[in-house]
Coordinates of C-alpha atoms and ligand atoms in Angstrom, one line a residue:
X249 CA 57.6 19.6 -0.3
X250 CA 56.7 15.5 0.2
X251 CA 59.0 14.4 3.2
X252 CA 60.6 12.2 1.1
X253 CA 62.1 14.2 -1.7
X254 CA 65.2 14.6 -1.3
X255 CA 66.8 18.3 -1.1
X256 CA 70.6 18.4 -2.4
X257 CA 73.1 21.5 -1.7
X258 CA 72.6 23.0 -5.1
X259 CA 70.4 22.4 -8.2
X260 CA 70.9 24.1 -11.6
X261 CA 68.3 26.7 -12.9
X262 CA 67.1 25.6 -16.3
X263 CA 65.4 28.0 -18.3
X264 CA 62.5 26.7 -20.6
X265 CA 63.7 24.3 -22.9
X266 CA 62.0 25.6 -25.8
X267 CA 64.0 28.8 -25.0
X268 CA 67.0 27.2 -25.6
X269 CA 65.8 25.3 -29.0
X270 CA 66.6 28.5 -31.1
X271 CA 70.1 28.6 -29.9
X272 CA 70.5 25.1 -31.0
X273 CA 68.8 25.4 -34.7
X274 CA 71.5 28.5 -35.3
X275 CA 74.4 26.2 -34.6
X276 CA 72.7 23.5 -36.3
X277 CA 72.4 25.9 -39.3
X278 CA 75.8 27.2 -39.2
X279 CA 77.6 24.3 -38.1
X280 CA 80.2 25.8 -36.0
X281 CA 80.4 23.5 -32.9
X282 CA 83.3 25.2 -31.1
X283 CA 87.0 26.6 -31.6
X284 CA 85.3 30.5 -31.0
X285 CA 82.2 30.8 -33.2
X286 CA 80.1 33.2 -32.7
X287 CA 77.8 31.8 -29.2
X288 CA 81.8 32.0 -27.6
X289 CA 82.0 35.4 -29.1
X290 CA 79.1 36.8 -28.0
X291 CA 79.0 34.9 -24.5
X292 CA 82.6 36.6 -24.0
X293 CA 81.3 40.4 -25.4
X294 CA 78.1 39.4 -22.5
X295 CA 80.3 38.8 -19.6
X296 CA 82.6 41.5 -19.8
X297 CA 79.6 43.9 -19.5
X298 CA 77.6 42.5 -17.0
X299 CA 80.0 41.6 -14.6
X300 CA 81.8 44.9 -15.3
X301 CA 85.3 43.8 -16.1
X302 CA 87.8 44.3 -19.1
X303 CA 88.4 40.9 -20.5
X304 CA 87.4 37.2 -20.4
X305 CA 88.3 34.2 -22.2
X306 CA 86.1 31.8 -21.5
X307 CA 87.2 27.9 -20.7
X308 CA 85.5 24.2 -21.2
X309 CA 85.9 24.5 -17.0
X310 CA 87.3 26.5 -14.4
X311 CA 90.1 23.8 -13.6
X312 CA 91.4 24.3 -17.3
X313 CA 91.5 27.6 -16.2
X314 CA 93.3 27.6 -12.9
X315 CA 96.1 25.1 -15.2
X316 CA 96.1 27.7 -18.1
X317 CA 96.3 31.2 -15.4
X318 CA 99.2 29.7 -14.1
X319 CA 100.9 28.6 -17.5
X320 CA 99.8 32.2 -19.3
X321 CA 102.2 34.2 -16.1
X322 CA 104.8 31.8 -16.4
X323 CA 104.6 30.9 -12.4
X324 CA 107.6 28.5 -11.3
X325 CA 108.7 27.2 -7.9
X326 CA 106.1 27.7 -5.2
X327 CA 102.7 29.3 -5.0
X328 CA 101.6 29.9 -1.7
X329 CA 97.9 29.1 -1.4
X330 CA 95.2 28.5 0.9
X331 CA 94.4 24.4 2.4
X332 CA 90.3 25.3 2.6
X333 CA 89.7 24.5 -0.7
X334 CA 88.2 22.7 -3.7
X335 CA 90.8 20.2 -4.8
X336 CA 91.2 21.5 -8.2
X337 CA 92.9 25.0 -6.2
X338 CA 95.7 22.7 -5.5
X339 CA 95.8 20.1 -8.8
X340 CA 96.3 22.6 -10.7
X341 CA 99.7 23.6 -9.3
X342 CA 100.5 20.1 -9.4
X343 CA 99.5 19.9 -12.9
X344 CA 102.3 22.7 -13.9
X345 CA 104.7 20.8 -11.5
X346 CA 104.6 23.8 -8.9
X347 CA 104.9 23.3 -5.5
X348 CA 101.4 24.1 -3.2
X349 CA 103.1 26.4 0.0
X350 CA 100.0 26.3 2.6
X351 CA 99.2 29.0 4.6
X352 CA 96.7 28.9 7.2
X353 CA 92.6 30.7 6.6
X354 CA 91.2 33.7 8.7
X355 CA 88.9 31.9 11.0
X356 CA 85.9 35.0 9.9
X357 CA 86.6 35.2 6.3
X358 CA 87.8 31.3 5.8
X359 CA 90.0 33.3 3.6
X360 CA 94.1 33.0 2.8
X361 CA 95.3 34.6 6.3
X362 CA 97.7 37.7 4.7
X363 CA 99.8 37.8 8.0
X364 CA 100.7 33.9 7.0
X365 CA 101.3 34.4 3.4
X366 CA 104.0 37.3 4.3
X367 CA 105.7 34.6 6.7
X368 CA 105.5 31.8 3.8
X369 CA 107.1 33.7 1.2
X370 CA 111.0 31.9 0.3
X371 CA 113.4 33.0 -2.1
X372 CA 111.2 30.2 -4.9
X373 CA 107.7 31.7 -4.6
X374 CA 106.4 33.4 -7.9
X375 CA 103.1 33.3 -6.9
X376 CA 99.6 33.5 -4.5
X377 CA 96.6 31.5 -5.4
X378 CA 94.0 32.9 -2.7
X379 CA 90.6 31.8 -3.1
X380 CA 87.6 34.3 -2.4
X381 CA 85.7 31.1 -0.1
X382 CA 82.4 30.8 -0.6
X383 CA 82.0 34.3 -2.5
X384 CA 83.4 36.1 0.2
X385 CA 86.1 38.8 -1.2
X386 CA 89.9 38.2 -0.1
X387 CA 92.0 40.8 1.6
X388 CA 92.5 42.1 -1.6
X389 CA 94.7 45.5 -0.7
X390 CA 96.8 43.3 1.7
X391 CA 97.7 40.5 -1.1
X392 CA 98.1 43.5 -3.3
X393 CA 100.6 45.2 -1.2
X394 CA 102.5 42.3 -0.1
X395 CA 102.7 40.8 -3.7
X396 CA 104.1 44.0 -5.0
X397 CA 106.4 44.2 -2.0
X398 CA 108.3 40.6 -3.2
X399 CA 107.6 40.7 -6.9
X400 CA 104.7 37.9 -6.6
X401 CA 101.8 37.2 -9.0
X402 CA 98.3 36.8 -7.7
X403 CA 95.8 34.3 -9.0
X404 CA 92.4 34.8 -7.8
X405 CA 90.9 31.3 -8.0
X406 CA 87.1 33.1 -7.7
X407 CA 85.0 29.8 -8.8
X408 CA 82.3 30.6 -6.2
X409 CA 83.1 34.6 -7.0
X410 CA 80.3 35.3 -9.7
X411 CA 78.8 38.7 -10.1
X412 CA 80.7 39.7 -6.4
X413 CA 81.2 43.2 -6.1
X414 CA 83.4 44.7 -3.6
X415 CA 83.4 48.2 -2.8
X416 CA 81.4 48.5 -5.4
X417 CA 83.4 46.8 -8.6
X418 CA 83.5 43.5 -9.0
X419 CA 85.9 41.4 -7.1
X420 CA 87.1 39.9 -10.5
X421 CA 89.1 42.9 -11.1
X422 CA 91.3 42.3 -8.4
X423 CA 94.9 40.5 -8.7
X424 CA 96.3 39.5 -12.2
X425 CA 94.1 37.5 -13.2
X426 CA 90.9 35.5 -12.0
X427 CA 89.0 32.3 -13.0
X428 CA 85.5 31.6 -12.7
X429 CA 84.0 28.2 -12.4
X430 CA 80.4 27.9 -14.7
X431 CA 80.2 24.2 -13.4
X432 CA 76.5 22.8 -13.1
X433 CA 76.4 23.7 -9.0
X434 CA 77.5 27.3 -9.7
X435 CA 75.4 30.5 -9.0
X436 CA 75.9 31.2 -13.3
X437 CA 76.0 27.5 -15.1
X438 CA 77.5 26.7 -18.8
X439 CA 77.0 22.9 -17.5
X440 CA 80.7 22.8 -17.4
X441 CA 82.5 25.7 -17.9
X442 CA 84.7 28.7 -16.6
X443 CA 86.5 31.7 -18.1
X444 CA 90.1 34.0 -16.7
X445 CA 89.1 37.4 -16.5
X446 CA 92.0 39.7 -17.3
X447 CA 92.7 43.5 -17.2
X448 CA 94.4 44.0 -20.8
X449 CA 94.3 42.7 -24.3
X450 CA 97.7 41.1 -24.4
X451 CA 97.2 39.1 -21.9
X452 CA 93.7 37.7 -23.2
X453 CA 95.3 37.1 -26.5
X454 CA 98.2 34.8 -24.8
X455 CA 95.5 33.0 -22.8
X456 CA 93.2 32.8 -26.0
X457 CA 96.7 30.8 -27.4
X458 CA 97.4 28.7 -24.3
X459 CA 93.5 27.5 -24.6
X460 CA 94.3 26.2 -28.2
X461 CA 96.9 24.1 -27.9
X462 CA 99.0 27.4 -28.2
X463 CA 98.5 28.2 -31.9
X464 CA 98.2 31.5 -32.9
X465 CA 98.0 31.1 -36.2
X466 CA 97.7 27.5 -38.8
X467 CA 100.9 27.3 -38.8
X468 CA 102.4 29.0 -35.4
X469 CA 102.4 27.2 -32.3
X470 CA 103.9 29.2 -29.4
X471 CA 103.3 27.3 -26.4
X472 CA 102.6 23.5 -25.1
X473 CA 98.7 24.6 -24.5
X474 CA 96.2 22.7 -23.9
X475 CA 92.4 22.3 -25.3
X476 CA 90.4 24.5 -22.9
X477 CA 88.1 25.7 -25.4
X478 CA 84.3 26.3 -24.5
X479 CA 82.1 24.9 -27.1
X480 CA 79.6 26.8 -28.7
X481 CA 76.6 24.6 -27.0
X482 CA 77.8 25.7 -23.4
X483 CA 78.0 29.4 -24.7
X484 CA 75.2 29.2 -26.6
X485 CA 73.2 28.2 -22.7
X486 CA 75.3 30.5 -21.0
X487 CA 73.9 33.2 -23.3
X488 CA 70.2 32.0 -22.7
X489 CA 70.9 32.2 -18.8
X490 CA 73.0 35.5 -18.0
X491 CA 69.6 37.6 -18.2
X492 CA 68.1 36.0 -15.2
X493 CA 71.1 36.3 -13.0
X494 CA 70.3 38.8 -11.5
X495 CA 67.2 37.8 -10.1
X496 CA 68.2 33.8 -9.4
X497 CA 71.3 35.8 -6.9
X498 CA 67.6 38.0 -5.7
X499 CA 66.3 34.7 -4.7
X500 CA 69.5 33.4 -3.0
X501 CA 69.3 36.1 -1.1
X502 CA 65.7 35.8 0.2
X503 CA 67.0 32.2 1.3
X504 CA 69.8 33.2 3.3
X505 CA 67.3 35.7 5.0
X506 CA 65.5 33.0 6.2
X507 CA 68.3 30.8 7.5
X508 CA 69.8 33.8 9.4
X509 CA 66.4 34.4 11.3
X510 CA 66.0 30.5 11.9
X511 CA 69.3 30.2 13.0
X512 CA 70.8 33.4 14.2
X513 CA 70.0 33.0 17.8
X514 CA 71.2 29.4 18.3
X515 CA 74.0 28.7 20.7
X516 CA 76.6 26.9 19.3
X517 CA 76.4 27.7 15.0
X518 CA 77.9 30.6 13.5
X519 CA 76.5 32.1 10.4
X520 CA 78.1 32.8 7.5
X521 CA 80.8 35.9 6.8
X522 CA 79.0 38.9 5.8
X523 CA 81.5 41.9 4.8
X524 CA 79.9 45.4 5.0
X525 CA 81.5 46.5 1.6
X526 CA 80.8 43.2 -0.6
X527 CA 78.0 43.0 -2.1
X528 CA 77.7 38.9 -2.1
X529 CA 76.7 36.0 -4.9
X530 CA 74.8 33.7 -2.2
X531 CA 76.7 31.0 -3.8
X532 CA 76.6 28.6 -0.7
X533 CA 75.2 29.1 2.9
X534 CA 77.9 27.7 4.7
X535 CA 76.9 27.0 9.3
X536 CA 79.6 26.7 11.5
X537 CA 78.6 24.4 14.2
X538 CA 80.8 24.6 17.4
X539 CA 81.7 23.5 20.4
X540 CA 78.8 25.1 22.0
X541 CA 75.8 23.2 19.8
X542 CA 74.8 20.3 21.6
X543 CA 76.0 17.5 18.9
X544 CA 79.1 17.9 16.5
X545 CA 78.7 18.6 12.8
X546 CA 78.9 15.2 11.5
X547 CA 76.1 14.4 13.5
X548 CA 74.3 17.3 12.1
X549 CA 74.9 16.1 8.6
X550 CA 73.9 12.3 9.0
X551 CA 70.6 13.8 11.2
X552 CA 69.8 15.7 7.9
X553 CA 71.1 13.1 5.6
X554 CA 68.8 10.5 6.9
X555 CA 65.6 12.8 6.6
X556 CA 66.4 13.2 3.0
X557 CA 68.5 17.0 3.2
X558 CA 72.0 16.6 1.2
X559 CA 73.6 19.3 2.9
X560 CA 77.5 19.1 2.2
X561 CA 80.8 19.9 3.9
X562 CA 82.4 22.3 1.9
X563 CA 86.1 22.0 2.8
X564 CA 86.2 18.9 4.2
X565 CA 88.9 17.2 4.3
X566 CA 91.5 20.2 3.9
X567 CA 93.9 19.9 0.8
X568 CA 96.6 19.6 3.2
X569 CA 95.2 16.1 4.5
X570 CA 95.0 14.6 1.0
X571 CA 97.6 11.9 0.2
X572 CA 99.1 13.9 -2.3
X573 CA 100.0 17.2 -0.1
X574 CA 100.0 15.6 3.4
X575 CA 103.9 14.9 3.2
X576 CA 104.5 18.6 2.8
X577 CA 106.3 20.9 5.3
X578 CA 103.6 23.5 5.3
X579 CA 100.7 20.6 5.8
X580 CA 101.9 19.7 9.0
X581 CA 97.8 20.1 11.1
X582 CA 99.4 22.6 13.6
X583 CA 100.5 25.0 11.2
X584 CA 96.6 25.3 10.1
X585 CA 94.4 25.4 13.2
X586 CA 91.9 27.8 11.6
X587 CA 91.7 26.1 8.4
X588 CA 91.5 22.3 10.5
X589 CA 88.5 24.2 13.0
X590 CA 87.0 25.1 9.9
X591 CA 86.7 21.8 8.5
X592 CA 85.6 20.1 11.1
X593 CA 82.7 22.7 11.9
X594 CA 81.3 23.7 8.7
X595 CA 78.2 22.2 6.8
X596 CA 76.3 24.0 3.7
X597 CA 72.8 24.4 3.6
X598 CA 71.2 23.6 0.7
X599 CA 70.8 26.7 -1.2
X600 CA 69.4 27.4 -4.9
X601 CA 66.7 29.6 -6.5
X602 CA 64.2 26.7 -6.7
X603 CA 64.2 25.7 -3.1
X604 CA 60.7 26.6 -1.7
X605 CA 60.6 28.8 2.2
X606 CA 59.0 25.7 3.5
X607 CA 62.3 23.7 2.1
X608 CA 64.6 26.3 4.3
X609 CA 61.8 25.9 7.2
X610 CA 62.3 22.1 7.1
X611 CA 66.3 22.5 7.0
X612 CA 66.1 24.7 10.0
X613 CA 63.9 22.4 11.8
X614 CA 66.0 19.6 11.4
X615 CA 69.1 21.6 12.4
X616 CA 67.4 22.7 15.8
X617 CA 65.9 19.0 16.0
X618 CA 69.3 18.0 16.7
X619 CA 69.4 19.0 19.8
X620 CA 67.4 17.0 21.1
X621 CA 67.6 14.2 18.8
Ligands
T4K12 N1 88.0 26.1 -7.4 C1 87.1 26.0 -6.5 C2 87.2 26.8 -5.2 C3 86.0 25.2 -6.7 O1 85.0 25.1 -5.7 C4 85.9 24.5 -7.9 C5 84.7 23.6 -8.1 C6 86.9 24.6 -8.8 C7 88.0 25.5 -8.5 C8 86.9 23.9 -10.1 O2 85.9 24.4 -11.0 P1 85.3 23.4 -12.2 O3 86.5 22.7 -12.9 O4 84.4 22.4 -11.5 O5 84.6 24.3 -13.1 C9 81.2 20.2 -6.9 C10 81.5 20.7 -8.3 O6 81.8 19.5 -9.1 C11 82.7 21.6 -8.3 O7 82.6 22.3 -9.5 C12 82.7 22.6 -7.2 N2 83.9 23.4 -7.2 C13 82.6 21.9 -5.9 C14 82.6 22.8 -4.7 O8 81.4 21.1 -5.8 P2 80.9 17.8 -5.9 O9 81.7 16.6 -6.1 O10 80.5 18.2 -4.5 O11 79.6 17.9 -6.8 P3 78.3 16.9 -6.8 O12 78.3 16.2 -8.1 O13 78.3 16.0 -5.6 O14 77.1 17.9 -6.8 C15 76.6 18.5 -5.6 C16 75.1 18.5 -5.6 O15 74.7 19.3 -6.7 C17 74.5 17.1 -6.0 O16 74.2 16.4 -4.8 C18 73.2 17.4 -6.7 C19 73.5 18.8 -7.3 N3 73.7 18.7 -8.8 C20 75.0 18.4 -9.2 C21 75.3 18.3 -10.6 C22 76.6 18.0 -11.1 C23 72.7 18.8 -9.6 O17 71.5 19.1 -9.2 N4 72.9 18.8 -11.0 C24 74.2 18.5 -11.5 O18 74.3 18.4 -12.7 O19 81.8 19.0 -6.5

């Protein structure tokens, strides 16, 4: 690549446009634009088999989702939930006016710590929102055990969990429900979008209401829902791209190859979780650069910025720093010295299908450069 193109930490794969032109003149034709016509249909019939899962209802975005998982178990009082985050974990407790509980992250995994969510748990917590971080699968028998032990829900916010399979199933099938983020930087794009994955019929038909304002029929309205709904463009591209999945999370793979060879044997940056029984996405190709690397992470990130790499840092700053959770009991820094390590050593690679080996070689060099920058 020219020196001076910049590289970002993601880019979408876009398949031929003229692929998608087809898709377009059949809504065109029937002039069903959204409200589950047939591109939602079929996208929902599509997902359920490839990622091997009972049933989906798919969303405008993952947020929506995370807002409407929590409104379709009727969650009150406090969730306990992890501080390493995307902001919309949080906000969307906020949004259902339940109070965040933060528990501190496993400093391998940058999972929710289960040993801390047992220790969390008050006589008001319905709830655990874990996130599987960077693709990574949870503890998932632990939460399991210890949610069935105190009556709790578990919401799998698994935006960056796409096609994960753990012990061979997919991760989505894990906890009561999950929700997917389809979100233009996502392994699996809709542009915007996400979906709740759910094991039983019931329960897809209450989340199908709670997506639509909570009508269930013209006249019926059984819930304060909200509009969630997917339109039928987003499914009708989400359709065009599922069949080449597989082989876009082939070439993620190839990439991370190379950046553990570059950077496996540098003092000082730790590479990213790898559990023997999950079988990973490659969604993001998250460093840890420690005490033991000559310059901290931020200077890492401006070395790379200035030479034209956009890598990001993927949590930083914690959930638990921002303005609206700081004040909170279970915010207080020292209660979270894994999570706050975490975000002040971690920076994501760029990582996508299009990015070329002498991209990654360039990355690397510029990482190693900074030692003696
Ligand atoms: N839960 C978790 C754990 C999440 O990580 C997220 C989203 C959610 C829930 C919520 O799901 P959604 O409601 O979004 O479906 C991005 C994404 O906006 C966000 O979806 C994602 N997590 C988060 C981790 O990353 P930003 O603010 O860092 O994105 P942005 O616009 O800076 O994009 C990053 C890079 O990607 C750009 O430098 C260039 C490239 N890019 C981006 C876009 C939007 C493209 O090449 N094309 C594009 O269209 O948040």
């Amino acid at each position: 690549m020219s020196a001076d193109k910049p590289i970002y930490v993601t880019q979408p794969f876009l398949p031929p446009l003229e692929d998608f032109i087809p898709y377009l003149r059949e809504i065109w034709d029937a002039k069903v634009l959204t409200n589950g016509g047939p591109f939602h249909q079929r996208l929902e019939a599509a997902l359920v088999e490839h990622l091997g899962i009972q049933h989906l209802s798919l969303f405008a975005n993952g947020t929506l989702g995370l807002l409407t998982a929590l409104q379709t178990l009727q969650v009150t009082g406090e969730v306990i939930t992890t501080p390493y985050s995307f902001a919309a974990t949080a906000h969307s407790l906020l949004w259902n006016n339940l109070t965040p509980v933060f528990v501190d992250i496993d400093p391998v995994t940058c999972n929710l710590d289960p040993e801390g969510i047992e220790q969390a748990i008050t006589p008001r917590t319905t709830a655990i929102m874990p996130v599987h971080c960077y693709g990574t699968p949870c503890d998932v028998d632990r939460i399991r055990q210890i949610a069935d032990t105190h009556g709790l829900k578990v919401i799998y916010d698994a935006a960056h969990a796409f096609g994960v399979r753990y012990r061979g199933e997919s991760v989505l099938n894990h906890g009561d429900l999950s929700v997917l983020s389809f979100h233009a930087t996502k392994v699996y794009t809709t542009f915007e979008g996400g979906a709740i994955v759910c094991p039983d019929a019931g329960t897809k038909k209450r989340i199908d209401h709670l997506k639509n304002f909570g009508f269930a029929s013209e006249v019926t309205v059984l819930a304060a829902g909200i509009n969630g709904k997917m339109n039928e463009v987003q499914a009708a591209f989400g359709l065009l791209q599922l069949p080449h999945v597989d082989q876009l999370i082939a070439r993620r793979a190839q990439i991370s190859r190379l950046y553990d060879n570059g950077l496996r044997s540098v003092d000082g940056i730790r590479l990213p979780c790898t559990l023997p029984e999950a079988q990973p996405n490659h969604s993001y190709y998250p460093i840890f650069i420690g005490d033991g690397f000559p310059v901290s992470r931020d200077a890492v990130y401006d070395h790379l910025r200035q030479h034209g790499v956009h890598a990001r840092r993927y949590f930083y700053p914690l959930l638990s720093d921002m303005p609206m959770y700081s004040a909170l009991p279970s915010a207080a820094p020292d209660r979270l010295p894994h999570a706050a390590k975490a975000a002040r050593e971690v920076l994501c690679l760029p990582i996508y299908p299009a990015l070329q080996d002498d991209d990654v070689t360039r990355v690397i060099e510029l990482v190693l450069s900074c030692r003696t920058a």
